[in-house]
PDB file of C-alpha atoms and ligand atoms in Angstrom:
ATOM      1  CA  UNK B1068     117.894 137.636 127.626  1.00  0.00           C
ATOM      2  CA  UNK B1069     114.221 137.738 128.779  1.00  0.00           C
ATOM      3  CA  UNK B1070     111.928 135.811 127.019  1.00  0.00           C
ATOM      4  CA  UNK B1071     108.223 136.585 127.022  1.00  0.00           C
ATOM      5  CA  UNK B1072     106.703 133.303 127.042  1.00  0.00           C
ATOM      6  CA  UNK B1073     102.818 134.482 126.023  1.00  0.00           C
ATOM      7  CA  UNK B1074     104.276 136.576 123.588  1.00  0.00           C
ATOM      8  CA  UNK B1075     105.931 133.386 122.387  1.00  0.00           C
ATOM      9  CA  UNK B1076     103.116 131.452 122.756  1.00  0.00           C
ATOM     10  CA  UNK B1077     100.804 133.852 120.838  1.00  0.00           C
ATOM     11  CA  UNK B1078     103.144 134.159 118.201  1.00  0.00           C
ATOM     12  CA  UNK B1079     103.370 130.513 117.499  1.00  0.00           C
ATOM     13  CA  UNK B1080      99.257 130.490 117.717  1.00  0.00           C
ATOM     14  CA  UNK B1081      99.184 133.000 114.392  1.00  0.00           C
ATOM     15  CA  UNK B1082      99.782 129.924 112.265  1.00  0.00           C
ATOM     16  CA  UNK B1083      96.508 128.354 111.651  1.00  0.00           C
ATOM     17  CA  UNK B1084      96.400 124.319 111.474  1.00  0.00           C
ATOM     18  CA  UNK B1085      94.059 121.472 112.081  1.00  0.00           C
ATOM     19  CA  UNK B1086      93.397 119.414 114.819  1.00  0.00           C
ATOM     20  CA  UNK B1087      93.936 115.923 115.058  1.00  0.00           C
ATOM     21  CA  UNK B1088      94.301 113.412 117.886  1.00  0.00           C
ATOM     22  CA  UNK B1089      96.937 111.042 117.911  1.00  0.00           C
ATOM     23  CA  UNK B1090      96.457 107.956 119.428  1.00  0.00           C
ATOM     24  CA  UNK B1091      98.312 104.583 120.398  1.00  0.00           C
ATOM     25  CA  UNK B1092      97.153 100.873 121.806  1.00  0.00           C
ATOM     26  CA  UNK B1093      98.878 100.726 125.309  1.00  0.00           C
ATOM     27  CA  UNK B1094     100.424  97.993 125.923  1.00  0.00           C
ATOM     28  CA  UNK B1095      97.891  96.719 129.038  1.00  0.00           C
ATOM     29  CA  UNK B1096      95.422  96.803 125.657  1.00  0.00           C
ATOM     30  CA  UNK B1097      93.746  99.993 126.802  1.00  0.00           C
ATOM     31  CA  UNK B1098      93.619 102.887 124.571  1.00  0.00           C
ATOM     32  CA  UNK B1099      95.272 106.205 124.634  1.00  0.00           C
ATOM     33  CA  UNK B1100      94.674 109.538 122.886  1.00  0.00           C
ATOM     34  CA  UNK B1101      95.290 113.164 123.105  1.00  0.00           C
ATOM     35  CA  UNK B1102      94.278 116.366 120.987  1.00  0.00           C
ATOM     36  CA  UNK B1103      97.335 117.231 119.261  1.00  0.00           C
ATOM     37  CA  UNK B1104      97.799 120.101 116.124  1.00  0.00           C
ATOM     38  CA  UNK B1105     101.408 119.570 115.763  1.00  0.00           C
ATOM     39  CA  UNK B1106     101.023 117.241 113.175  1.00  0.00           C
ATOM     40  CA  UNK B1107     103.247 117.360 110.123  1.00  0.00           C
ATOM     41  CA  UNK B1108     103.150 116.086 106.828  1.00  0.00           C
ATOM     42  CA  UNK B1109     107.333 114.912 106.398  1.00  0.00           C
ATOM     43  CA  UNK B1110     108.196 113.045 103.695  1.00  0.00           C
ATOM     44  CA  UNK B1111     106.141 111.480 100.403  1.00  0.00           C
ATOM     45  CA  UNK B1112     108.692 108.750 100.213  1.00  0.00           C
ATOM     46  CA  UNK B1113     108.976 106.792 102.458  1.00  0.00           C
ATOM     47  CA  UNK B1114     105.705 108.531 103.893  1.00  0.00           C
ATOM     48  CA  UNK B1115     106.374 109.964 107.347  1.00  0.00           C
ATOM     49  CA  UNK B1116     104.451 112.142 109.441  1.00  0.00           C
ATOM     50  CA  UNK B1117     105.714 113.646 112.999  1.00  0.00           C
ATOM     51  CA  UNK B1118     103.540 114.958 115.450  1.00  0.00           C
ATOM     52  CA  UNK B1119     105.429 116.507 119.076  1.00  0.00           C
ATOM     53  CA  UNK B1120     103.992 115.241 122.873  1.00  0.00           C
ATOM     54  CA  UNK B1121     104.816 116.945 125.487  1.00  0.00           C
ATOM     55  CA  UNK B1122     107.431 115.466 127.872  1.00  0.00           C
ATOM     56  CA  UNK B1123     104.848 115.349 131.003  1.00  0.00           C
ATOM     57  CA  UNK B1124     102.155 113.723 128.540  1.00  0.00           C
ATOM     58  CA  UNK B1125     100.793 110.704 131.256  1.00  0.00           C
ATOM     59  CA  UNK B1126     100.851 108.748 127.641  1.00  0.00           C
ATOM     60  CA  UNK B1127     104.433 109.407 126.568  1.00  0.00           C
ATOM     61  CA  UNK B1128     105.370 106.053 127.906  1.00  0.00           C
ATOM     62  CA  UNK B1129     102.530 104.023 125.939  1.00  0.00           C
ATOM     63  CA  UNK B1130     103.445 105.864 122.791  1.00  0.00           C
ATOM     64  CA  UNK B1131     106.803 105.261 123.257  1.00  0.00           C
ATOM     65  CA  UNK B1132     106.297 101.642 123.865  1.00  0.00           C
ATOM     66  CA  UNK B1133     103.530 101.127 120.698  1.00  0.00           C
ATOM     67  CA  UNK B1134     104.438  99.480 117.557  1.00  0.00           C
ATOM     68  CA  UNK B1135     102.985 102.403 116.217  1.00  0.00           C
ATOM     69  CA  UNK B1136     100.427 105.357 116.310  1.00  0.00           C
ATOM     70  CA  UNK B1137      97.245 106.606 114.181  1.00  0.00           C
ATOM     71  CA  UNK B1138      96.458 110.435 114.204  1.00  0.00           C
ATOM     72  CA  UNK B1139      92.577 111.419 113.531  1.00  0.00           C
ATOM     73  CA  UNK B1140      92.515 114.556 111.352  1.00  0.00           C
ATOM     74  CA  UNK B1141      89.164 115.835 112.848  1.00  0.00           C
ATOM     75  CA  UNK B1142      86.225 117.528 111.865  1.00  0.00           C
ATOM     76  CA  UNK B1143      84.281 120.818 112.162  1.00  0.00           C
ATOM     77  CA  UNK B1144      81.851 119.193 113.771  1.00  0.00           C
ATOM     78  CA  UNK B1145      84.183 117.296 116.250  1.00  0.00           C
ATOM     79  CA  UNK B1146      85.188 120.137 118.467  1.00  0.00           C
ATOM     80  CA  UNK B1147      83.617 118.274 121.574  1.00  0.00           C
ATOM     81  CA  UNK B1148      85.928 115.472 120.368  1.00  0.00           C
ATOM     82  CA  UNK B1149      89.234 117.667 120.342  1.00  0.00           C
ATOM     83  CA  UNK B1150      87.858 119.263 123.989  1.00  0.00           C
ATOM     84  CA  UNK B1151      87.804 115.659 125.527  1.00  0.00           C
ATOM     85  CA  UNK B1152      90.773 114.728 124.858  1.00  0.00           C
ATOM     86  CA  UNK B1153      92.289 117.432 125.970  1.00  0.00           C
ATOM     87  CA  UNK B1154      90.889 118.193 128.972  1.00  0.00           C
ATOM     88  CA  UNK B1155      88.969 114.901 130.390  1.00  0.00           C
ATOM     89  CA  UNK B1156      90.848 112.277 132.526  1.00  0.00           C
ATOM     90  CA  UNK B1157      92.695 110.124 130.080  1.00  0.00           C
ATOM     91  CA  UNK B1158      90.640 107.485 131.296  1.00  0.00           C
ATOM     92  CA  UNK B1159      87.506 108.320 130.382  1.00  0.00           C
ATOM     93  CA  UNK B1160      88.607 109.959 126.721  1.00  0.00           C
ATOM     94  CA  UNK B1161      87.403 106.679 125.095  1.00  0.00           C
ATOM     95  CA  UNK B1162      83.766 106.512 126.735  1.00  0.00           C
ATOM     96  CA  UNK B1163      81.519 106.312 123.572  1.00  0.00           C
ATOM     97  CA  UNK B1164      83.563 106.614 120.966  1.00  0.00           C
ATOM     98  CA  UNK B1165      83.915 103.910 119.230  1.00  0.00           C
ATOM     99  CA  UNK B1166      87.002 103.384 118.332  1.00  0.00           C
ATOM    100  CA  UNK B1167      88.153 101.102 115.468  1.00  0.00           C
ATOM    101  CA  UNK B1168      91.483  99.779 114.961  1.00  0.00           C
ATOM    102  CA  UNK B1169      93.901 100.702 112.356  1.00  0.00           C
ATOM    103  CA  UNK B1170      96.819  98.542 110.559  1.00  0.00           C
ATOM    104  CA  UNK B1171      99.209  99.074 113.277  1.00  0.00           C
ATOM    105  CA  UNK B1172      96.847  98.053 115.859  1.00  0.00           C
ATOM    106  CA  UNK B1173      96.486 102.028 116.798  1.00  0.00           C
ATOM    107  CA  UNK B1174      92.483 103.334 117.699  1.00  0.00           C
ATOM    108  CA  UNK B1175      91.158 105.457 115.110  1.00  0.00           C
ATOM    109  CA  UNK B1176      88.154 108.225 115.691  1.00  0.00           C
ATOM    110  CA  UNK B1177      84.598 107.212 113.744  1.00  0.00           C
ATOM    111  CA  UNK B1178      84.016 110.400 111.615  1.00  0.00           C
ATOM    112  CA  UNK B1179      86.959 111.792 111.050  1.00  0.00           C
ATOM    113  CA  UNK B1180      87.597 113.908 108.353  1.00  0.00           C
ATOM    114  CA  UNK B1181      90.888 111.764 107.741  1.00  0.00           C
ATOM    115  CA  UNK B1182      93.117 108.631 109.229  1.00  0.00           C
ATOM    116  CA  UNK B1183      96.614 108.288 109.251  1.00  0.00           C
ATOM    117  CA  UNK B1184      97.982 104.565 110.739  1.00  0.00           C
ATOM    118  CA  UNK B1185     101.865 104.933 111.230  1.00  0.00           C
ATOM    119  CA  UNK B1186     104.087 101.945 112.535  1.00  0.00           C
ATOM    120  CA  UNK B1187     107.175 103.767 114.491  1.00  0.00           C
ATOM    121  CA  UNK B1188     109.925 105.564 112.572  1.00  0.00           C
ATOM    122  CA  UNK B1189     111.799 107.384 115.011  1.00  0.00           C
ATOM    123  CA  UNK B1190     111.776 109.234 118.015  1.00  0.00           C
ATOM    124  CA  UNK B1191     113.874 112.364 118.228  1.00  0.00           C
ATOM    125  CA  UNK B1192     114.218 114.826 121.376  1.00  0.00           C
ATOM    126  CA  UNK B1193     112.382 118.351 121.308  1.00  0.00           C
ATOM    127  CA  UNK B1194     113.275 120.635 123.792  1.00  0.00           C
ATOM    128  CA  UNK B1195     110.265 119.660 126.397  1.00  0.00           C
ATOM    129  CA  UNK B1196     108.229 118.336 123.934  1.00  0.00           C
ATOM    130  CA  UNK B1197     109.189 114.345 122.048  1.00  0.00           C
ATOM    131  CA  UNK B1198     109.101 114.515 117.908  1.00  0.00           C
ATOM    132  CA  UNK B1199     107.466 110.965 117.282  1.00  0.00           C
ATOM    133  CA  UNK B1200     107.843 110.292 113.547  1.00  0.00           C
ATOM    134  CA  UNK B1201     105.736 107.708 112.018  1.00  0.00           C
ATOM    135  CA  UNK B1202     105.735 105.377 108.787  1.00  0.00           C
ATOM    136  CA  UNK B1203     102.425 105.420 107.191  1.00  0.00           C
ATOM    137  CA  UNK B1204     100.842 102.114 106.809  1.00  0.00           C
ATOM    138  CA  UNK B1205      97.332 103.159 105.663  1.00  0.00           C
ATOM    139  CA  UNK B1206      95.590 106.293 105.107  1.00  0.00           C
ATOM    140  CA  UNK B1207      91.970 107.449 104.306  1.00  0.00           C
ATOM    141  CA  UNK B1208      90.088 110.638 103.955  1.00  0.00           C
ATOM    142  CA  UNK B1209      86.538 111.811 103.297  1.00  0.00           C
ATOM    143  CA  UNK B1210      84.434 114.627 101.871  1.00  0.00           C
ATOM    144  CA  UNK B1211      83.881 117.360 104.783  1.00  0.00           C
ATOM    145  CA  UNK B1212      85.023 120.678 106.334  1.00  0.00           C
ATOM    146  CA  UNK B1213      87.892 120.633 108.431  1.00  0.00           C
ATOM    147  CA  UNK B1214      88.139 121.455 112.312  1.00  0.00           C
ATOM    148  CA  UNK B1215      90.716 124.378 112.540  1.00  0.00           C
ATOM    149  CA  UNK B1216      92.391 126.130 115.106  1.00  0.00           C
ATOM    150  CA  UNK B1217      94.073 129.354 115.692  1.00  0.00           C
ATOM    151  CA  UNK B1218      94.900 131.928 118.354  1.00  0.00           C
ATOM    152  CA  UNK B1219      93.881 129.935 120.760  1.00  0.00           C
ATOM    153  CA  UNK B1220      90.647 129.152 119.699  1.00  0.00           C
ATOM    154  CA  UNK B1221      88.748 126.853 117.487  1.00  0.00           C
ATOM    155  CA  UNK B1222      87.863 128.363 113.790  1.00  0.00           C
ATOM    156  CA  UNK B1223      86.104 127.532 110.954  1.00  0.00           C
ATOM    157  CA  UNK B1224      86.749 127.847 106.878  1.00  0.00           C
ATOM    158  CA  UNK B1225      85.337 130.832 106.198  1.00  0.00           C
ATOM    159  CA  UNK B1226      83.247 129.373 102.758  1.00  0.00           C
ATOM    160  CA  UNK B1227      82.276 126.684 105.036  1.00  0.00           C
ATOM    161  CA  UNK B1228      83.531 124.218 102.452  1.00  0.00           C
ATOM    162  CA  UNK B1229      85.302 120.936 102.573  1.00  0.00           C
TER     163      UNK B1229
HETATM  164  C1  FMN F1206      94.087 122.401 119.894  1.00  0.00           C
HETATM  165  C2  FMN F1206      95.037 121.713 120.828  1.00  0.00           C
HETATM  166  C3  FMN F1206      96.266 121.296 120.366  1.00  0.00           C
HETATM  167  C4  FMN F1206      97.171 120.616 121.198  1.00  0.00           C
HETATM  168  N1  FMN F1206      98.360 120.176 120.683  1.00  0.00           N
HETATM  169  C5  FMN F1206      99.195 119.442 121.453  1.00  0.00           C
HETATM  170  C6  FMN F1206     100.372 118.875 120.887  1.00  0.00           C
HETATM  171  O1  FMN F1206     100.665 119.036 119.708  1.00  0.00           O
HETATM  172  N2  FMN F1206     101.167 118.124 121.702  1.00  0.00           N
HETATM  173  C7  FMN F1206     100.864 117.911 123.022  1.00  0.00           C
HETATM  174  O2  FMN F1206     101.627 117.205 123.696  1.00  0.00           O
HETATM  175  N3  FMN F1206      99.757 118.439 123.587  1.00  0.00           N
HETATM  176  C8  FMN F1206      98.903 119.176 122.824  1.00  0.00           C
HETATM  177  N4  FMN F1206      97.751 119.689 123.356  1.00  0.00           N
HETATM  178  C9  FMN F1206      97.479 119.495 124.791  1.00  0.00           C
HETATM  179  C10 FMN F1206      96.972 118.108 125.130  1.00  0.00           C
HETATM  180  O3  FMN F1206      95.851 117.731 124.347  1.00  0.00           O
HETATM  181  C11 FMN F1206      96.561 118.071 126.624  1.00  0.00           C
HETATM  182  O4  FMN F1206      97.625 118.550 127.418  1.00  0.00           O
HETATM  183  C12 FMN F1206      96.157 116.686 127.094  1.00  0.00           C
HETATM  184  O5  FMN F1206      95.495 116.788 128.344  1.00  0.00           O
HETATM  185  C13 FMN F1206      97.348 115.739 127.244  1.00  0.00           C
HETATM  186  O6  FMN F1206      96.850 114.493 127.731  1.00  0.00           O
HETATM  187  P1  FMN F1206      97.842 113.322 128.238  1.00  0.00           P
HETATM  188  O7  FMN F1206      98.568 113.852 129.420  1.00  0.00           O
HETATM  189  O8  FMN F1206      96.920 112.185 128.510  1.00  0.00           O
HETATM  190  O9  FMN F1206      98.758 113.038 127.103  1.00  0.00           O
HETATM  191  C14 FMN F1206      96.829 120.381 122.549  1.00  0.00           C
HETATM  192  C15 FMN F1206      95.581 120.805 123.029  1.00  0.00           C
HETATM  193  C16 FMN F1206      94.693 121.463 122.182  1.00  0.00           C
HETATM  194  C17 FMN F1206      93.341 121.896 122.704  1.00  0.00           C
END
């Protein structure tokens, strides 16, 4: 069976979500971070939350190793943000930040439109991709409009609201 991966791809890109990046403390106490929007809300309780990193991630290792990991539900106003850390060398993601640290010892992003501090649940295999599942430890959120994305692109709430 042939299997039209762009087709696939653009397929999976019809369902609209948020962007967050996930981040861990490595265990050489530097930092790591990528823009992520396969975050998922699992379970109420106990309260997990998954997000999937791709196999050839250069951080799979210090995420992996981590006591835990925070994901940074981001802003509309934090595309440059979601662009960094998915594009720029890993090591320079951090560069003016500002990082604080969560619970779990994880880096959170300043401005955020949300924080989510897990401790490790579980890890499960997914396909080329690793399901990390994480135990909320502490959570916060503020007023604002969400950054969203979709087909490919970055979008916006259409009333602008929060
Ligand atoms: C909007 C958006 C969503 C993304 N979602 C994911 C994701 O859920 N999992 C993932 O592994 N990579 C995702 N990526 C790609 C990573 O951010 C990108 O490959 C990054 O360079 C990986 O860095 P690393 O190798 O340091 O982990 C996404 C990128 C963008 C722009």
């Amino acid at each position: 069976m042939s299997f039209d991966l762009r087709a696939f791809r653009d397929t999976l890109g019809c369902f609209a979500t948020g962007v967050c990046i996930a981040s861990a403390m490595g265990k050489d106490g530097r930092p790591v971070g990528l823009t992520v929007n396969s975050f998922t809300s699992v379970s109420l309780d106990p309260p997990l939350v998954l997000f999937c990193l791709d196999n050839r991630s250069e951080s799979l290792s210090s995420f992996l190793d981590a006591p835990g990991f925070a994901l940074s539900i981001l802003s509309a106003d934090q595309m440059a943000l979601s662009n960094s850390f998915a594009r720029d060398p890993a090591a320079t993601r951090w560069d003016g930040v500002g990082a604080v640290p969560g619970k779990g010892g994880a880096p959170l992003i300043p401005g955020a439109l949300a924080v989510l501090d897990c401790a490790h649940h579980a890890t499960y295999p997914g396909g080329d991709h690793t399901i990390l599942v994480g135990r909320v430890l502490g959570y916060a959120h503020q007023p604002g409009a969400p950054l969203l994305y979709y087909r490919g692109g970055y979008a916006a709430l259409a009333n602008g609201q929060g």
